[in-house]
Backbone as JSON Lines, residues from 0, in Angstrom:
{"i":0,"aa":"L","n":[-14.37,-51.79,-113.21],"ca":[-14.78,-51.29,-111.79],"c":[-13.35,-50.85,-110.75]}
{"i":1,"aa":"R","n":[-12.38,-50.91,-111.17],"ca":[-11.32,-50.82,-110.33],"c":[-11.3,-49.0,-110.51]}
{"i":2,"aa":"L","n":[-11.7,-48.55,-111.5],"ca":[-11.66,-46.91,-111.92],"c":[-12.98,-46.47,-111.25]}
{"i":3,"aa":"Y","n":[-13.91,-47.07,-111.28],"ca":[-15.01,-46.24,-110.36],"c":[-14.56,-46.19,-109.01]}
{"i":4,"aa":"H","n":[-14.11,-47.25,-108.46],"ca":[-13.71,-47.24,-107.18],"c":[-12.74,-46.05,-106.6]}
{"i":5,"aa":"L","n":[-11.55,-45.8,-107.52],"ca":[-10.72,-45.12,-107.6],"c":[-11.6,-43.45,-107.57]}
{"i":6,"aa":"I","n":[-12.0,-43.1,-108.51],"ca":[-12.65,-41.88,-108.75],"c":[-13.52,-41.55,-107.73]}
{"i":7,"aa":"R","n":[-14.53,-42.68,-107.33],"ca":[-15.43,-42.43,-106.08],"c":[-14.31,-41.92,-104.69]}
{"i":8,"aa":"S","n":[-13.38,-42.48,-104.71],"ca":[-12.26,-42.51,-103.43],"c":[-11.88,-40.75,-103.27]}
{"i":9,"aa":"I","n":[-11.34,-40.36,-104.91],"ca":[-10.71,-39.55,-105.04],"c":[-11.47,-38.42,-104.92]}
{"i":10,"aa":"R","n":[-12.89,-38.62,-105.3],"ca":[-13.72,-37.39,-105.25],"c":[-13.87,-36.89,-103.82]}
{"i":11,"aa":"Y","n":[-13.93,-37.72,-102.51],"ca":[-14.17,-37.42,-101.29],"c":[-12.77,-37.11,-100.73]}
{"i":12,"aa":"Q","n":[-11.79,-37.4,-101.31],"ca":[-10.69,-37.09,-100.7],"c":[-10.26,-35.78,-100.88]}
{"i":13,"aa":"L","n":[-10.42,-35.23,-102.05],"ca":[-10.17,-33.87,-102.6],"c":[-11.21,-32.82,-101.78]}
{"i":14,"aa":"V","n":[-12.4,-33.35,-101.17],"ca":[-13.1,-32.33,-100.23],"c":[-13.16,-32.62,-98.98]}
{"i":15,"aa":"N","n":[-11.94,-33.27,-98.48],"ca":[-11.82,-33.72,-97.23],"c":[-13.11,-34.15,-96.6]}
{"i":16,"aa":"D","n":[-13.7,-34.96,-97.24],"ca":[-14.9,-35.81,-96.85],"c":[-14.81,-36.98,-96.28]}
{"i":17,"aa":"Y","n":[-14.02,-37.15,-95.24],"ca":[-13.69,-38.59,-94.69],"c":[-14.36,-39.42,-94.09]}
{"i":18,"aa":"H","n":[-15.76,-39.17,-93.94],"ca":[-16.99,-40.07,-93.75],"c":[-17.29,-40.89,-94.92]}
{"i":19,"aa":"N","n":[-17.58,-40.3,-95.98],"ca":[-17.76,-40.63,-97.28],"c":[-16.77,-41.38,-97.87]}
{"i":20,"aa":"L","n":[-15.39,-40.85,-97.46],"ca":[-14.27,-41.66,-98.16],"c":[-13.99,-42.97,-97.47]}
{"i":21,"aa":"M","n":[-14.46,-43.04,-96.03],"ca":[-14.39,-44.56,-95.45],"c":[-15.3,-45.44,-95.8]}
{"i":22,"aa":"L","n":[-16.47,-44.83,-96.28],"ca":[-17.43,-45.71,-96.63],"c":[-16.9,-46.17,-98.28]}
{"i":23,"aa":"A","n":[-16.49,-45.37,-98.95],"ca":[-16.14,-45.8,-100.49],"c":[-14.97,-46.5,-100.07]}
{"i":24,"aa":"S","n":[-14.06,-46.51,-99.44],"ca":[-13.09,-47.42,-99.42],"c":[-13.29,-48.87,-98.62]}
{"i":25,"aa":"N","n":[-14.24,-48.64,-97.82],"ca":[-14.72,-50.06,-97.33],"c":[-15.27,-50.77,-98.48]}
{"i":26,"aa":"D","n":[-16.17,-50.04,-99.56],"ca":[-16.42,-50.94,-100.48],"c":[-15.98,-51.17,-101.16]}
{"i":27,"aa":"A","n":[-14.85,-50.76,-101.67],"ca":[-13.46,-51.04,-102.74],"c":[-12.7,-52.08,-101.74]}
{"i":28,"aa":"I","n":[-12.54,-51.9,-100.4],"ca":[-11.82,-53.21,-99.7],"c":[-12.47,-54.43,-99.87]}
{"i":29,"aa":"Q","n":[-14.2,-54.37,-99.6],"ca":[-15.04,-55.52,-99.84],"c":[-14.73,-56.16,-101.19]}
{"i":30,"aa":"Y","n":[-14.54,-55.36,-102.6],"ca":[-14.52,-55.61,-103.45],"c":[-13.43,-56.58,-103.78]}
{"i":31,"aa":"F","n":[-12.48,-55.76,-103.84],"ca":[-11.02,-56.02,-104.09],"c":[-10.36,-57.2,-103.08]}
{"i":32,"aa":"S","n":[-10.84,-57.28,-102.04],"ca":[-10.7,-58.75,-101.1],"c":[-10.85,-60.06,-102.06]}
{"i":33,"aa":"S","n":[-11.84,-59.88,-102.59],"ca":[-12.59,-61.08,-103.36],"c":[-11.7,-61.29,-104.58]}
{"i":34,"aa":"K","n":[-10.75,-60.42,-104.82],"ca":[-10.21,-60.3,-106.15],"c":[-8.6,-60.73,-106.07]}
{"i":35,"aa":"A","n":[-8.29,-60.46,-104.97],"ca":[-6.81,-60.88,-104.31],"c":[-6.17,-59.95,-104.9]}
{"i":36,"aa":"A","n":[-6.49,-58.54,-105.38],"ca":[-5.47,-57.49,-105.91],"c":[-4.74,-56.83,-105.0]}
{"i":37,"aa":"Y","n":[-3.8,-57.36,-104.8],"ca":[-3.09,-56.77,-103.49],"c":[-2.56,-55.55,-103.24]}
{"i":38,"aa":"R","n":[-2.17,-55.03,-104.42],"ca":[-1.6,-53.72,-104.32],"c":[-2.66,-52.61,-104.47]}
{"i":39,"aa":"T","n":[-3.98,-53.03,-105.42],"ca":[-5.29,-51.86,-105.37],"c":[-5.66,-52.12,-103.6]}
{"i":40,"aa":"L","n":[-5.6,-53.29,-103.08],"ca":[-6.32,-53.31,-102.11],"c":[-5.52,-52.65,-100.88]}
{"i":41,"aa":"A","n":[-4.47,-52.61,-101.03],"ca":[-3.18,-51.83,-100.04],"c":[-3.43,-50.53,-100.4]}
{"i":42,"aa":"S","n":[-3.56,-49.81,-101.57],"ca":[-4.19,-48.53,-101.36],"c":[-5.02,-47.99,-100.75]}
{"i":43,"aa":"F","n":[-6.48,-48.91,-100.96],"ca":[-7.67,-48.49,-100.3],"c":[-7.47,-48.68,-98.98]}
{"i":44,"aa":"C","n":[-7.12,-49.4,-98.33],"ca":[-6.79,-49.68,-96.97],"c":[-6.0,-48.77,-96.3]}
{"i":45,"aa":"L","n":[-4.83,-47.83,-97.22],"ca":[-4.02,-46.7,-96.74],"c":[-5.22,-45.2,-96.45]}
{"i":46,"aa":"W","n":[-5.87,-45.57,-97.53],"ca":[-7.16,-44.34,-97.27],"c":[-7.89,-44.85,-96.34]}
{"i":47,"aa":"K","n":[-8.38,-45.97,-95.84],"ca":[-9.12,-46.13,-94.91],"c":[-8.47,-45.93,-93.33]}
{"i":48,"aa":"L","n":[-7.06,-46.08,-93.34],"ca":[-6.29,-45.8,-92.1],"c":[-6.28,-44.09,-91.97]}
{"i":49,"aa":"L","n":[-6.05,-43.69,-93.03],"ca":[-6.37,-41.95,-93.04],"c":[-7.64,-41.72,-92.37]}
{"i":50,"aa":"C","n":[-8.76,-42.29,-93.32],"ca":[-10.08,-41.56,-92.74],"c":[-10.22,-41.76,-90.85]}
{"i":51,"aa":"C","n":[-9.87,-43.08,-90.59],"ca":[-9.96,-43.42,-89.19],"c":[-9.14,-42.76,-88.45]}
{"i":52,"aa":"I","n":[-8.2,-42.09,-88.72],"ca":[-6.94,-41.17,-87.93],"c":[-8.06,-39.55,-88.1]}
{"i":53,"aa":"Q","n":[-8.43,-39.28,-89.19],"ca":[-8.81,-38.0,-89.14],"c":[-10.63,-38.12,-88.49]}
{"i":54,"aa":"L","n":[-11.04,-39.25,-88.42],"ca":[-12.37,-39.07,-87.48],"c":[-12.18,-39.76,-86.07]}
{"i":55,"aa":"K","n":[-10.81,-40.04,-85.78],"ca":[-10.14,-40.32,-84.3],"c":[-10.9,-41.88,-84.12]}
{"i":56,"aa":"K","n":[-11.2,-42.24,-84.99],"ca":[-11.55,-44.13,-84.83],"c":[-10.08,-45.09,-84.44]}
{"i":57,"aa":"Y","n":[-9.47,-44.89,-83.53],"ca":[-8.33,-45.31,-83.56],"c":[-8.39,-46.66,-83.38]}
{"i":58,"aa":"E","n":[-9.28,-47.5,-82.9],"ca":[-9.3,-48.86,-82.58],"c":[-9.4,-49.33,-83.83]}
{"i":59,"aa":"E","n":[-10.13,-48.73,-84.96],"ca":[-10.7,-49.25,-86.29],"c":[-9.46,-49.48,-87.17]}
{"i":60,"aa":"A","n":[-8.76,-47.93,-86.61],"ca":[-7.19,-48.3,-87.37],"c":[-6.39,-48.98,-87.26]}
{"i":61,"aa":"E","n":[-6.31,-49.6,-85.81],"ca":[-5.27,-50.69,-85.45],"c":[-5.85,-51.83,-86.17]}
{"i":62,"aa":"K","n":[-7.23,-52.19,-86.11],"ca":[-7.7,-52.96,-86.86],"c":[-7.39,-52.97,-88.78]}
{"i":63,"aa":"A","n":[-7.43,-51.78,-89.15],"ca":[-7.03,-51.77,-90.88],"c":[-5.55,-51.77,-90.85]}
{"i":64,"aa":"I","n":[-4.79,-51.55,-89.99],"ca":[-3.37,-52.01,-89.84],"c":[-2.89,-53.53,-89.73]}
{"i":65,"aa":"A","n":[-3.56,-54.14,-89.01],"ca":[-3.42,-55.61,-88.79],"c":[-4.0,-56.18,-89.8]}
{"i":66,"aa":"F","n":[-5.05,-56.01,-91.05],"ca":[-5.38,-56.27,-91.96],"c":[-4.66,-56.15,-93.13]}
{"i":67,"aa":"M","n":[-3.9,-54.86,-93.2],"ca":[-2.93,-54.7,-93.98],"c":[-1.87,-55.33,-93.83]}
{"i":68,"aa":"N","n":[-1.03,-55.92,-92.64],"ca":[0.0,-56.24,-92.39],"c":[-0.39,-57.92,-92.8]}
{"i":69,"aa":"S","n":[-1.7,-58.52,-93.02],"ca":[-1.33,-59.95,-93.14],"c":[-1.74,-60.11,-94.56]}
{"i":70,"aa":"F","n":[-1.55,-58.94,-95.75],"ca":[-1.11,-59.47,-96.95],"c":[-0.09,-58.67,-97.79]}
{"i":71,"aa":"I","n":[0.37,-57.73,-96.94],"ca":[1.63,-56.8,-97.88],"c":[2.83,-57.45,-97.5]}
{"i":72,"aa":"D","n":[3.69,-57.61,-98.61],"ca":[5.13,-58.08,-98.38],"c":[6.04,-57.17,-97.88]}
{"i":73,"aa":"K","n":[6.58,-57.56,-96.99],"ca":[7.37,-56.6,-95.95],"c":[8.38,-56.13,-97.16]}
{"i":74,"aa":"G","n":[8.65,-55.03,-96.82],"ca":[9.83,-54.1,-98.0],"c":[9.38,-53.4,-99.07]}
{"i":75,"aa":"S","n":[7.95,-53.9,-99.41],"ca":[7.33,-53.43,-100.39],"c":[7.18,-51.65,-100.1]}
{"i":76,"aa":"I","n":[6.38,-51.0,-100.85],"ca":[6.33,-49.35,-100.64],"c":[5.03,-49.42,-100.12]}
{"i":77,"aa":"N","n":[4.21,-50.49,-100.3],"ca":[3.08,-50.31,-98.92],"c":[2.99,-50.48,-97.85]}
{"i":78,"aa":"Y","n":[4.12,-51.3,-97.5],"ca":[4.27,-51.72,-96.2],"c":[5.07,-50.43,-95.59]}
{"i":79,"aa":"F","n":[6.2,-50.05,-96.2],"ca":[6.34,-48.7,-95.35],"c":[5.52,-47.77,-95.07]}
{"i":80,"aa":"S","n":[4.38,-47.56,-96.07],"ca":[3.57,-46.77,-96.16],"c":[2.65,-46.77,-95.11]}
{"i":81,"aa":"A","n":[2.4,-48.01,-94.44],"ca":[1.57,-48.67,-93.35],"c":[2.57,-48.04,-92.2]}
{"i":82,"aa":"L","n":[3.82,-48.74,-92.28],"ca":[4.43,-48.21,-91.18],"c":[4.51,-46.7,-90.88]}
{"i":83,"aa":"E","n":[4.37,-45.81,-91.46],"ca":[4.48,-44.38,-91.19],"c":[3.28,-44.02,-90.3]}
């Protein structure tokens, strides 16, 4: 199922369809939150953050950052990506 979410998200990212990419990312985040797959979860959170910025949903972007900070280890690559 990880591959399904990945391909679905990449599909929308390639055509800059940020609305559908955000929906796909939300589905993946919901799925991987229950699995405690933090590295995969962080990747989809970063995609969601990208979508929020592109769609000018800044309050939702701040919530996504707060959610990522709750499980990302400080000093990891995903931590530094989130800080950018």
